Amino acid sequence: MAEMQALVERLERVVSRLETVAGSGHGEAGDSAASGDVAAFVESYDCLLSGPVAEYYSHSQQIGGDVLKHADMVKLALTSQRALLLKASRCQKPSESELAALLKPASTQIQQIQEFREQNRSSKQFNHLSAVSESIPALGWVAMSPKPGPFVKEMNDAAMFYTNRVLKEFKDTDKKHVDWVKAYLSIWSGLQAYIKEHHTTGLAWSKTGPKASPAPPSACGAPPPPGPPPPPAPVQSSSGASEDRSSLFAEINKGANITKGLKHVADDQKTHKNPTLKAQGTPVRSGPKPFSTSKPAVATNKPAAKKEPPVLELDGKKWRVEHQENAQGLVISDTELKQVVYAFKCTGSTLQIKGKINSITLDNCKKVGLVFDDVVGIVEVINCKDVKIQVLGKVPTISINKTDGCHVYLSPTSLSCEVVSAKSSEMNVLVPGEGGDFTELPVPEQFKTVWNGSKLVTTATEIAG
């Protein structure tokens, strides 16, 4: 009796344990990531999310405003990439078309993050937004092969142009922004180290399992069953086919008599011999037309690009000069030393700035002429084409980035100016000489780098002047 009682208690414990497993198994079967049953590179990515990404988001919360809104979007994009990594750890690499479908959500998120910057150009936190917008394409490393790591580094370097401006602005006034810069840049340096350890030549896909599809990670299970076979084609009876073949050969064997069954057509019924029939315009059957490629349909309902209104106003300490087209004789005269000028998407215009100001920026401008007296900081030219700059007074530094065509006219008092260029072409500096004539000197675009035994030495080539 005692043995029976012990057996019953043992069975009850087993049933209780099975019920517990069954109750929790349905929710955890497709979410083994939470239970630790994930690949090592997914766990390492989780450390990146809980470390640098969490720290960046915390500092963004302290700053608030547009920085926090941007951080929400960045955090969502980084978290979404974890789902792709989890899928890669369980599924084999898909075809190129399916991979493009898998990466489309990430591409959309990157585009939204960049559009947020464009929609908030007047924000006081514009440099923060620009740093994120310029570097967020680094999330596209999952599509890079065989060197995704250097791609992330390049995007990180693009962010530093704007993070340096944040540091310059808040270095001595607000430590929160300095910590924000360090935390944000640590995301990309951490991602570089992560890629170097786990995905050196590209995203590492599983060697087993089904091919990945745009469905959620848990969908990487058994493939769906094949569809039903197509219905069989109707089969002609062999007796019918043989009868038709016999009648055909019988007609051919008639020889000249085969034409006796044709109906005679009188001359008055022939179009080429009866003008009345020709005047009636009866349709004439023609043979098949030769093959020709169809022309692509032209979309007629494409909305026209929205034209932004021109802007020339003082917003706090910033002079905003935006969307000016063919505006000659723009003048900013009431200036102060603490003010800056920011010109954006101006075309075919000239701008003169009188007095001494802090800095000037030309961004996305085309065929624009800039004349100014004195700048105590820097003049920056970014993403421009065919611009001309004339210095009447002094300026310590002129920075030219991603620009095609830039002429800089220096004054006798600004000959010590430093010209810093990157990713630009057709740059010329014109130095004043005797009699008011200018000597045009090209800025080198081509360089030669050699190893001298201890370090790399870079010099401008003679071809580049």
Tab-separated table of C-alpha atoms in Angstrom:
chain	number	residue	atom	x	y	z
A	1	MET	CA	0.000	0.000	0.000
A	2	ALA	CA	2.838	2.354	0.861
A	3	GLU	CA	4.519	1.563	-2.454
A	4	MET	CA	1.287	2.380	-4.325
A	5	GLN	CA	0.976	5.710	-2.471
A	6	ALA	CA	4.585	6.629	-3.333
A	7	LEU	CA	3.979	5.747	-6.981
A	8	VAL	CA	0.875	7.962	-7.105
A	9	GLU	CA	2.754	10.903	-5.573
A	10	ARG	CA	5.562	10.438	-8.047
A	11	LEU	CA	3.115	10.443	-10.989
A	12	GLU	CA	1.470	13.616	-9.652
A	13	ARG	CA	4.825	15.387	-9.541
A	14	VAL	CA	5.575	14.347	-13.129
A	15	VAL	CA	2.146	15.552	-14.328
A	16	SER	CA	2.597	18.855	-12.493
A	17	ARG	CA	5.991	19.365	-14.102
A	18	LEU	CA	4.635	18.556	-17.582
A	19	GLU	CA	1.762	21.025	-17.125
A	20	THR	CA	4.225	23.740	-16.139
A	21	VAL	CA	6.385	23.109	-19.191
A	22	ALA	CA	3.340	22.991	-21.480
A	23	GLY	CA	2.002	26.269	-20.074
A	24	SER	CA	5.212	28.186	-20.711
A	25	GLY	CA	6.420	26.340	-23.784
A	26	HIS	CA	3.923	27.931	-26.173
A	27	GLY	CA	5.168	31.427	-25.399
A	28	GLU	CA	8.852	30.584	-25.435
A	29	ALA	CA	9.111	28.232	-28.364
A	30	GLY	CA	9.543	31.048	-30.853
A	31	ASP	CA	11.308	33.379	-28.458
A	32	SER	CA	14.340	31.435	-27.424
A	33	ALA	CA	16.358	34.628	-27.547
A	34	ALA	CA	15.023	35.562	-24.117
A	35	SER	CA	16.006	32.225	-22.625
A	36	GLY	CA	19.625	32.439	-23.777
A	37	ASP	CA	19.279	29.944	-26.653
A	38	VAL	CA	20.768	32.343	-29.207
A	39	ALA	CA	23.970	32.570	-31.204
A	40	ALA	CA	27.009	34.174	-29.632
A	41	PHE	CA	26.949	37.126	-32.013
A	42	VAL	CA	23.341	37.922	-31.035
A	43	GLU	CA	24.311	37.942	-27.358
A	44	SER	CA	27.230	40.278	-28.166
A	45	TYR	CA	24.842	42.609	-29.986
A	46	ASP	CA	22.610	42.608	-26.900
A	47	CYS	CA	25.610	43.864	-24.918
A	48	LEU	CA	25.937	46.713	-27.420
A	49	LEU	CA	22.266	47.606	-26.948
A	50	SER	CA	22.426	47.478	-23.168
A	51	GLY	CA	25.739	49.384	-23.080
A	52	PRO	CA	26.557	52.236	-25.483
A	53	VAL	CA	23.045	52.467	-26.986
A	54	ALA	CA	21.371	52.663	-23.570
A	55	GLU	CA	23.911	55.270	-22.422
A	56	TYR	CA	23.321	57.355	-25.567
A	57	TYR	CA	19.567	57.209	-25.036
A	58	SER	CA	19.940	58.205	-21.384
A	59	HIS	CA	21.941	61.323	-22.309
A	60	SER	CA	19.405	62.123	-25.051
A	61	GLN	CA	16.645	62.064	-22.424
A	62	GLN	CA	18.604	64.565	-20.344
A	63	ILE	CA	18.940	66.930	-23.309
A	64	GLY	CA	15.361	66.390	-24.530
A	65	GLY	CA	13.739	68.215	-27.437
A	66	ASP	CA	14.565	67.150	-30.985
A	67	VAL	CA	17.555	65.148	-29.733
A	68	LEU	CA	15.248	62.847	-27.763
A	69	LYS	CA	12.816	62.453	-30.667
A	70	HIS	CA	15.750	61.537	-32.888
A	71	ALA	CA	17.080	59.116	-30.258
A	72	ASP	CA	13.732	57.284	-30.182
A	73	MET	CA	14.045	56.656	-33.921
A	74	VAL	CA	17.698	55.567	-33.633
A	75	LYS	CA	16.932	53.182	-30.777
A	76	LEU	CA	14.108	51.606	-32.796
A	77	ALA	CA	16.408	51.125	-35.818
A	78	LEU	CA	19.152	49.519	-33.711
A	79	THR	CA	16.656	47.244	-31.965
A	80	SER	CA	15.138	46.230	-35.312
A	81	GLN	CA	18.590	45.200	-36.514
A	82	ARG	CA	18.718	42.692	-33.661
A	83	ALA	CA	15.735	40.896	-35.228
A	84	LEU	CA	17.689	40.598	-38.488
A	85	LEU	CA	20.719	39.223	-36.641
A	86	LEU	CA	18.506	36.711	-34.850
A	87	LYS	CA	17.100	35.585	-38.196
A	88	ALA	CA	20.619	35.262	-39.631
A	89	SER	CA	21.612	33.014	-36.706
A	90	ARG	CA	18.761	30.599	-37.522
A	91	CYS	CA	18.363	30.766	-41.294
A	92	GLN	CA	20.518	30.421	-44.378
A	93	LYS	CA	21.331	33.421	-46.539
A	94	PRO	CA	18.451	34.203	-48.927
A	95	SER	CA	18.597	35.218	-52.574
A	96	GLU	CA	19.452	38.801	-53.533
A	97	SER	CA	15.804	39.761	-54.092
A	98	GLU	CA	14.674	38.259	-50.783
A	99	LEU	CA	17.615	39.902	-48.995
A	100	ALA	CA	16.561	43.267	-50.408
A	101	ALA	CA	13.058	42.680	-49.025
A	102	LEU	CA	14.559	41.802	-45.635
A	103	LEU	CA	16.605	45.012	-45.571
A	104	LYS	CA	13.820	47.299	-46.794
A	105	PRO	CA	12.437	48.095	-43.280
A	106	ALA	CA	15.927	49.106	-42.127
A	107	SER	CA	16.365	51.287	-45.202
A	108	THR	CA	13.035	52.983	-44.474
A	109	GLN	CA	14.044	53.684	-40.876
A	110	ILE	CA	17.357	55.208	-41.988
A	111	GLN	CA	15.511	57.427	-44.448
A	112	GLN	CA	13.078	58.591	-41.756
A	113	ILE	CA	15.959	59.495	-39.438
A	114	GLN	CA	17.587	61.568	-42.181
A	115	GLU	CA	14.309	63.235	-43.140
A	116	PHE	CA	13.811	64.291	-39.528
A	117	ARG	CA	17.028	66.327	-39.777
A	118	GLU	CA	15.889	67.957	-43.025
A	119	GLN	CA	12.516	68.851	-41.515
A	120	ASN	CA	14.135	70.525	-38.505
A	121	ARG	CA	16.904	72.628	-40.015
A	122	SER	CA	15.906	75.592	-37.857
A	123	SER	CA	16.321	73.521	-34.683
A	124	LYS	CA	18.791	74.771	-32.080
A	125	GLN	CA	20.002	71.176	-31.879
A	126	PHE	CA	20.674	70.968	-35.623
A	127	ASN	CA	24.307	69.881	-35.154
A	128	HIS	CA	23.152	66.945	-32.992
A	129	LEU	CA	20.615	65.922	-35.624
A	130	SER	CA	23.208	66.250	-38.393
A	131	ALA	CA	25.728	64.067	-36.562
A	132	VAL	CA	23.154	61.292	-36.324
A	133	SER	CA	21.814	61.779	-39.840
A	134	GLU	CA	25.267	61.634	-41.450
A	135	SER	CA	26.311	58.447	-39.623
A	136	ILE	CA	23.099	56.406	-39.353
A	137	PRO	CA	23.677	54.760	-42.794
A	138	ALA	CA	26.266	52.677	-40.897
A	139	LEU	CA	23.372	50.322	-40.103
A	140	GLY	CA	23.617	49.240	-43.727
A	141	TRP	CA	26.737	47.208	-42.864
A	142	VAL	CA	24.577	44.069	-42.974
A	143	ALA	CA	24.497	44.411	-46.767
A	144	MET	CA	28.227	45.140	-47.120
A	145	SER	CA	30.743	42.514	-48.176
A	146	PRO	CA	33.602	41.766	-47.800
A	147	LYS	CA	34.553	44.717	-45.533
A	148	PRO	CA	31.621	46.001	-43.463
A	149	GLY	CA	33.893	47.278	-40.680
A	150	PRO	CA	35.610	50.035	-42.715
A	151	PHE	CA	32.184	51.140	-43.970
A	152	VAL	CA	31.028	51.760	-40.381
A	153	LYS	CA	34.244	53.670	-39.670
A	154	GLU	CA	33.624	55.909	-42.677
A	155	MET	CA	30.140	56.747	-41.403
A	156	ASN	CA	31.578	57.412	-37.937
A	157	ASP	CA	34.077	59.855	-39.451
A	158	ALA	CA	31.222	61.640	-41.217
A	159	ALA	CA	29.535	62.222	-37.846
A	160	MET	CA	32.646	63.763	-36.317
A	161	PHE	CA	32.353	66.868	-38.477
A	162	TYR	CA	29.172	67.794	-36.589
A	163	THR	CA	30.061	66.296	-33.208
A	164	ASN	CA	33.110	68.560	-33.163
A	165	ARG	CA	30.795	71.510	-33.615
A	166	VAL	CA	28.695	70.308	-30.683
A	167	LEU	CA	31.815	70.005	-28.534
A	168	LYS	CA	32.977	73.453	-29.586
A	169	GLU	CA	29.612	74.979	-28.676
A	170	PHE	CA	29.034	73.229	-25.324
A	171	LYS	CA	32.528	72.284	-24.159
A	172	ASP	CA	32.645	75.003	-21.504
A	173	THR	CA	28.921	75.524	-20.895
A	174	ASP	CA	26.991	72.219	-20.673
A	175	LYS	CA	28.655	68.858	-19.943
A	176	LYS	CA	25.489	66.930	-20.912
A	177	HIS	CA	26.173	67.570	-24.588
A	178	VAL	CA	29.806	66.517	-24.263
A	179	ASP	CA	28.726	63.232	-22.649
A	180	TRP	CA	26.113	62.816	-25.389
A	181	VAL	CA	28.809	63.057	-28.087
A	182	LYS	CA	31.030	60.492	-26.351
A	183	ALA	CA	28.129	58.080	-25.868
A	184	TYR	CA	26.916	58.408	-29.452
A	185	LEU	CA	30.351	57.875	-31.026
A	186	SER	CA	30.897	54.873	-28.745
A	187	ILE	CA	27.964	53.146	-30.504
A	188	TRP	CA	29.824	53.081	-33.815
A	189	SER	CA	33.214	52.237	-32.320
A	190	GLY	CA	31.515	49.395	-30.428
A	191	LEU	CA	29.793	48.257	-33.627
A	192	GLN	CA	33.157	48.212	-35.427
A	193	ALA	CA	34.625	45.970	-32.732
A	194	TYR	CA	31.519	43.762	-32.859
A	195	ILE	CA	31.796	43.350	-36.639
A	196	LYS	CA	35.515	42.618	-36.429
A	197	GLU	CA	34.827	39.805	-33.968
A	198	HIS	CA	31.744	38.186	-35.503
A	199	HIS	CA	31.173	39.438	-39.086
A	200	THR	CA	34.599	40.296	-40.500
A	201	THR	CA	33.729	39.627	-44.155
A	202	GLY	CA	29.984	40.251	-43.964
A	203	LEU	CA	26.867	39.238	-42.063
A	204	ALA	CA	27.317	35.640	-40.846
A	205	TRP	CA	24.325	33.496	-41.834
A	206	SER	CA	23.544	30.045	-40.474
A	207	LYS	CA	24.819	27.041	-42.434
A	208	THR	CA	21.692	25.061	-41.585
A	209	GLY	CA	17.985	25.750	-41.456
A	210	PRO	CA	15.697	27.085	-44.179
A	211	LYS	CA	16.376	30.077	-46.378
A	212	ALA	CA	15.544	33.365	-44.672
A	213	SER	CA	12.388	35.180	-45.736
A	214	PRO	CA	10.876	38.586	-44.877
A	215	ALA	CA	8.664	36.849	-42.279
A	216	PRO	CA	9.478	37.139	-38.508
A	217	PRO	CA	12.371	35.032	-37.100
A	218	SER	CA	10.049	32.341	-35.750
A	219	ALA	CA	8.850	31.717	-39.295
A	220	CYS	CA	12.201	30.087	-40.124
A	221	GLY	CA	10.694	26.655	-39.501
A	222	ALA	CA	9.602	23.908	-41.864
A	223	PRO	CA	8.922	25.151	-45.401
A	224	PRO	CA	5.262	25.221	-46.485
A	225	PRO	CA	3.985	22.193	-48.405
A	226	PRO	CA	4.039	22.470	-52.200
A	227	GLY	CA	0.846	23.481	-53.944
A	228	PRO	CA	-1.340	21.041	-55.862
A	229	PRO	CA	-0.104	19.956	-59.304
A	230	PRO	CA	-1.668	21.657	-62.334
A	231	PRO	CA	-4.628	19.896	-63.942
A	232	PRO	CA	-3.667	17.509	-66.744
A	233	ALA	CA	-3.969	18.832	-70.280
A	234	PRO	CA	-6.795	17.359	-72.394
A	235	VAL	CA	-5.566	14.401	-74.437
A	236	GLN	CA	-6.824	13.970	-77.954
A	237	SER	CA	-7.827	10.440	-78.834
A	238	SER	CA	-5.438	8.642	-81.154
A	239	SER	CA	-8.282	7.563	-83.474
A	240	GLY	CA	-9.398	11.184	-84.068
A	241	ALA	CA	-5.832	12.300	-84.796
A	242	SER	CA	-5.299	9.493	-87.309
A	243	GLU	CA	-8.582	10.350	-89.153
A	244	ASP	CA	-7.582	14.044	-89.500
A	245	ARG	CA	-4.142	13.032	-90.775
A	246	SER	CA	-5.653	10.668	-93.366
A	247	SER	CA	-8.063	13.319	-94.696
A	248	LEU	CA	-5.217	15.851	-94.975
A	249	PHE	CA	-3.067	13.493	-97.084
A	250	ALA	CA	-6.127	12.652	-99.218
A	251	GLU	CA	-6.601	16.345	-100.084
A	252	ILE	CA	-2.891	16.727	-100.931
A	253	ASN	CA	-2.945	13.683	-103.215
A	254	LYS	CA	-5.638	15.274	-105.444
A	255	GLY	CA	-2.860	17.212	-107.207
A	256	ALA	CA	-4.206	19.882	-109.581
A	257	ASN	CA	-7.797	18.926	-108.796
A	258	ILE	CA	-7.406	20.426	-105.316
A	259	THR	CA	-8.288	23.902	-106.689
A	260	LYS	CA	-11.671	22.788	-108.092
A	261	GLY	CA	-13.323	23.468	-104.749
A	262	LEU	CA	-12.358	27.153	-104.784
A	263	LYS	CA	-15.022	29.773	-105.586
A	264	HIS	CA	-14.466	32.043	-108.626
A	265	VAL	CA	-14.337	35.795	-107.850
A	266	ALA	CA	-15.665	38.092	-110.551
A	267	ASP	CA	-13.835	41.316	-111.526
A	268	ASP	CA	-16.572	43.539	-110.056
A	269	GLN	CA	-15.911	41.947	-106.660
A	270	LYS	CA	-12.178	42.648	-106.737
A	271	THR	CA	-11.087	45.770	-104.885
A	272	HIS	CA	-8.174	46.592	-107.204
A	273	LYS	CA	-10.438	46.380	-110.300
A	274	ASN	CA	-13.612	48.031	-108.877
A	275	PRO	CA	-13.163	51.735	-107.879
A	276	THR	CA	-16.514	51.682	-106.060
A	277	LEU	CA	-15.318	49.080	-103.568
A	278	LYS	CA	-12.017	50.967	-103.117
A	279	ALA	CA	-13.895	54.217	-102.306
A	280	GLN	CA	-15.952	52.460	-99.623
A	281	GLY	CA	-12.775	52.035	-97.578
A	282	THR	CA	-13.343	48.443	-96.593
A	283	PRO	CA	-10.800	47.306	-94.059
A	284	VAL	CA	-7.943	45.310	-95.516
A	285	ARG	CA	-6.502	42.493	-93.477
A	286	SER	CA	-2.772	42.715	-92.987
A	287	GLY	CA	-0.192	40.361	-91.627
A	288	PRO	CA	1.236	40.513	-88.143
A	289	LYS	CA	3.143	43.678	-87.242
A	290	PRO	CA	6.868	43.405	-86.597
A	291	PHE	CA	7.943	43.193	-82.969
A	292	SER	CA	8.626	46.498	-81.228
A	293	THR	CA	9.476	47.231	-77.614
A	294	SER	CA	6.718	48.912	-75.708
A	295	LYS	CA	7.437	52.391	-74.455
A	296	PRO	CA	7.381	52.774	-70.698
A	297	ALA	CA	4.334	54.510	-69.379
A	298	VAL	CA	4.977	58.068	-68.321
A	299	ALA	CA	3.570	58.897	-64.919
A	300	THR	CA	1.380	61.964	-65.351
A	301	ASN	CA	0.170	62.169	-61.784
A	302	LYS	CA	3.595	62.723	-60.238
A	303	PRO	CA	3.306	65.601	-57.783
A	304	ALA	CA	5.494	68.591	-58.498
A	305	ALA	CA	8.303	69.308	-56.095
A	306	LYS	CA	7.209	71.700	-53.410
A	307	LYS	CA	8.898	75.069	-53.778
A	308	GLU	CA	9.984	76.459	-50.454
A	309	PRO	CA	9.571	80.200	-49.837
A	310	PRO	CA	12.798	82.252	-49.702
A	311	VAL	CA	14.009	83.218	-46.236
A	312	LEU	CA	16.288	86.046	-45.066
A	313	GLU	CA	15.842	86.644	-41.348
A	314	LEU	CA	17.623	86.757	-38.009
A	315	ASP	CA	16.634	83.805	-35.805
A	316	GLY	CA	18.218	84.383	-32.420
A	317	LYS	CA	21.933	84.588	-33.168
A	318	LYS	CA	21.643	82.946	-36.591
A	319	TRP	CA	21.011	84.714	-39.874
A	320	ARG	CA	18.998	82.290	-42.027
A	321	VAL	CA	19.370	82.688	-45.801
A	322	GLU	CA	17.394	79.865	-47.400
A	323	HIS	CA	15.914	78.929	-50.808
A	324	GLN	CA	16.973	82.142	-52.536
A	325	GLU	CA	16.842	81.808	-56.329
A	326	ASN	CA	18.442	84.341	-58.702
A	327	ALA	CA	18.429	86.910	-55.922
A	328	GLN	CA	21.154	89.435	-56.702
A	329	GLY	CA	22.227	91.982	-54.136
A	330	LEU	CA	21.305	90.221	-50.876
A	331	VAL	CA	22.907	92.222	-48.055
A	332	ILE	CA	23.236	91.590	-44.315
A	333	SER	CA	24.518	94.763	-42.722
A	334	ASP	CA	23.254	94.901	-39.126
A	335	THR	CA	25.673	92.309	-37.743
A	336	GLU	CA	27.272	91.528	-34.393
A	337	LEU	CA	30.326	89.513	-33.406
A	338	LYS	CA	28.275	86.728	-31.775
A	339	GLN	CA	26.093	86.132	-34.844
A	340	VAL	CA	26.462	83.407	-37.487
A	341	VAL	CA	25.170	83.178	-41.074
A	342	TYR	CA	23.715	79.950	-42.466
A	343	ALA	CA	22.850	79.845	-46.200
A	344	PHE	CA	20.954	76.764	-47.399
A	345	LYS	CA	19.846	75.706	-50.907
A	346	CYS	CA	20.399	79.054	-52.595
A	347	THR	CA	20.839	79.167	-56.381
A	348	GLY	CA	22.212	81.857	-58.688
A	349	SER	CA	22.366	84.474	-55.935
A	350	THR	CA	24.894	86.829	-54.369
A	351	LEU	CA	25.191	87.602	-50.664
A	352	GLN	CA	27.202	90.377	-49.032
A	353	ILE	CA	27.837	90.405	-45.285
A	354	LYS	CA	29.079	93.618	-43.731
A	355	GLY	CA	30.831	93.933	-40.387
A	356	LYS	CA	32.533	91.314	-38.226
A	357	ILE	CA	30.672	88.060	-37.379
A	358	ASN	CA	31.447	84.679	-35.834
A	359	SER	CA	31.089	82.218	-38.754
A	360	ILE	CA	29.507	81.613	-42.168
A	361	THR	CA	28.175	78.342	-43.636
A	362	LEU	CA	27.140	77.638	-47.229
A	363	ASP	CA	25.181	74.383	-47.439
A	364	ASN	CA	23.774	72.851	-50.670
A	365	CYS	CA	24.190	76.068	-52.622
A	366	LYS	CA	24.758	76.350	-56.377
A	367	LYS	CA	26.266	79.235	-58.350
A	368	VAL	CA	26.343	81.509	-55.318
A	369	GLY	CA	28.669	84.448	-54.734
A	370	LEU	CA	29.655	85.367	-51.150
A	371	VAL	CA	31.391	88.610	-50.147
A	372	PHE	CA	32.167	89.392	-46.509
A	373	ASP	CA	34.320	91.689	-44.392
A	374	ASP	CA	35.647	89.839	-41.332
A	375	VAL	CA	35.011	86.421	-39.758
A	376	VAL	CA	36.594	85.506	-36.433
A	377	GLY	CA	35.782	81.776	-36.640
A	378	ILE	CA	35.424	79.732	-39.824
A	379	VAL	CA	33.807	79.883	-43.257
A	380	GLU	CA	32.411	76.466	-44.256
A	381	VAL	CA	31.352	75.324	-47.716
A	382	ILE	CA	29.440	72.007	-47.707
A	383	ASN	CA	27.808	70.110	-50.614
A	384	CYS	CA	27.995	73.095	-52.951
A	385	LYS	CA	28.620	73.553	-56.678
A	386	ASP	CA	30.307	76.451	-58.457
A	387	VAL	CA	30.544	78.996	-55.631
A	388	LYS	CA	32.775	82.063	-55.340
A	389	ILE	CA	33.966	83.570	-52.072
A	390	GLN	CA	35.653	86.944	-51.679
A	391	VAL	CA	37.326	88.037	-48.449
A	392	LEU	CA	37.553	91.800	-47.936
A	393	GLY	CA	39.020	91.657	-44.434
A	394	LYS	CA	40.350	88.737	-42.408
A	395	VAL	CA	39.341	85.102	-41.901
A	396	PRO	CA	41.452	82.450	-40.112
A	397	THR	CA	40.063	79.285	-41.787
A	398	ILE	CA	38.035	78.315	-44.843
A	399	SER	CA	36.730	74.707	-44.892
A	400	ILE	CA	35.574	73.116	-48.177
A	401	ASN	CA	33.790	69.726	-48.004
A	402	LYS	CA	32.040	67.690	-50.704
A	403	THR	CA	32.066	70.635	-53.104
A	404	ASP	CA	32.635	70.777	-56.878
A	405	GLY	CA	33.925	74.160	-57.977
A	406	CYS	CA	35.011	76.768	-55.432
A	407	HIS	CA	36.958	79.987	-56.060
A	408	VAL	CA	38.348	81.849	-53.043
A	409	TYR	CA	39.514	85.464	-53.504
A	410	LEU	CA	41.776	86.527	-50.650
A	411	SER	CA	42.514	90.059	-49.526
A	412	PRO	CA	46.020	91.376	-48.699
A	413	THR	CA	45.186	91.056	-44.984
A	414	SER	CA	43.919	87.444	-45.224
A	415	LEU	CA	46.917	85.790	-46.892
A	416	SER	CA	47.590	83.758	-43.729
A	417	CYS	CA	44.186	82.050	-44.060
A	418	GLU	CA	44.163	78.230	-43.880
A	419	VAL	CA	42.180	76.365	-46.549
A	420	VAL	CA	41.086	72.878	-45.413
A	421	SER	CA	39.476	70.673	-48.074
A	422	ALA	CA	38.010	67.160	-48.248
A	423	LYS	CA	36.188	65.225	-50.986
A	424	SER	CA	36.122	68.306	-53.220
A	425	SER	CA	37.276	69.240	-56.737
A	426	GLU	CA	37.974	72.292	-58.937
A	427	MET	CA	39.166	74.463	-56.055
A	428	ASN	CA	41.203	77.593	-56.706
A	429	VAL	CA	42.654	80.262	-54.430
A	430	LEU	CA	43.237	83.692	-55.985
A	431	VAL	CA	45.953	85.769	-54.349
A	432	PRO	CA	46.097	89.549	-54.907
A	433	GLY	CA	49.188	91.006	-56.555
A	434	GLU	CA	50.460	94.387	-57.622
A	435	GLY	CA	48.032	96.581	-59.511
A	436	GLY	CA	45.000	94.713	-58.169
A	437	ASP	CA	45.513	91.655	-60.357
A	438	PHE	CA	44.890	88.178	-58.902
A	439	THR	CA	47.070	85.133	-59.331
A	440	GLU	CA	45.012	81.927	-59.564
A	441	LEU	CA	46.462	78.914	-57.740
A	442	PRO	CA	44.776	75.470	-57.842
A	443	VAL	CA	44.285	73.514	-54.628
A	444	PRO	CA	45.742	69.978	-55.025
A	445	GLU	CA	43.214	67.181	-55.525
A	446	GLN	CA	45.574	64.275	-56.221
A	447	PHE	CA	48.111	62.972	-53.724
A	448	LYS	CA	50.896	60.421	-53.525
A	449	THR	CA	51.605	58.428	-50.349
A	450	VAL	CA	54.796	56.448	-49.750
A	451	TRP	CA	56.310	54.522	-46.852
A	452	ASN	CA	59.657	55.995	-45.802
A	453	GLY	CA	60.569	53.174	-43.436
A	454	SER	CA	58.960	54.589	-40.325
A	455	LYS	CA	55.758	56.365	-41.387
A	456	LEU	CA	53.557	57.254	-44.367
A	457	VAL	CA	54.489	60.452	-46.190
A	458	THR	CA	51.852	62.144	-48.359
A	459	THR	CA	52.622	64.831	-50.927
A	460	ALA	CA	50.622	66.526	-53.674
A	461	THR	CA	51.388	65.194	-57.132
A	462	GLU	CA	52.656	67.450	-59.883
A	463	ILE	CA	49.607	66.667	-62.006
A	464	ALA	CA	47.384	68.258	-59.369
A	465	GLY	CA	49.578	71.348	-59.251
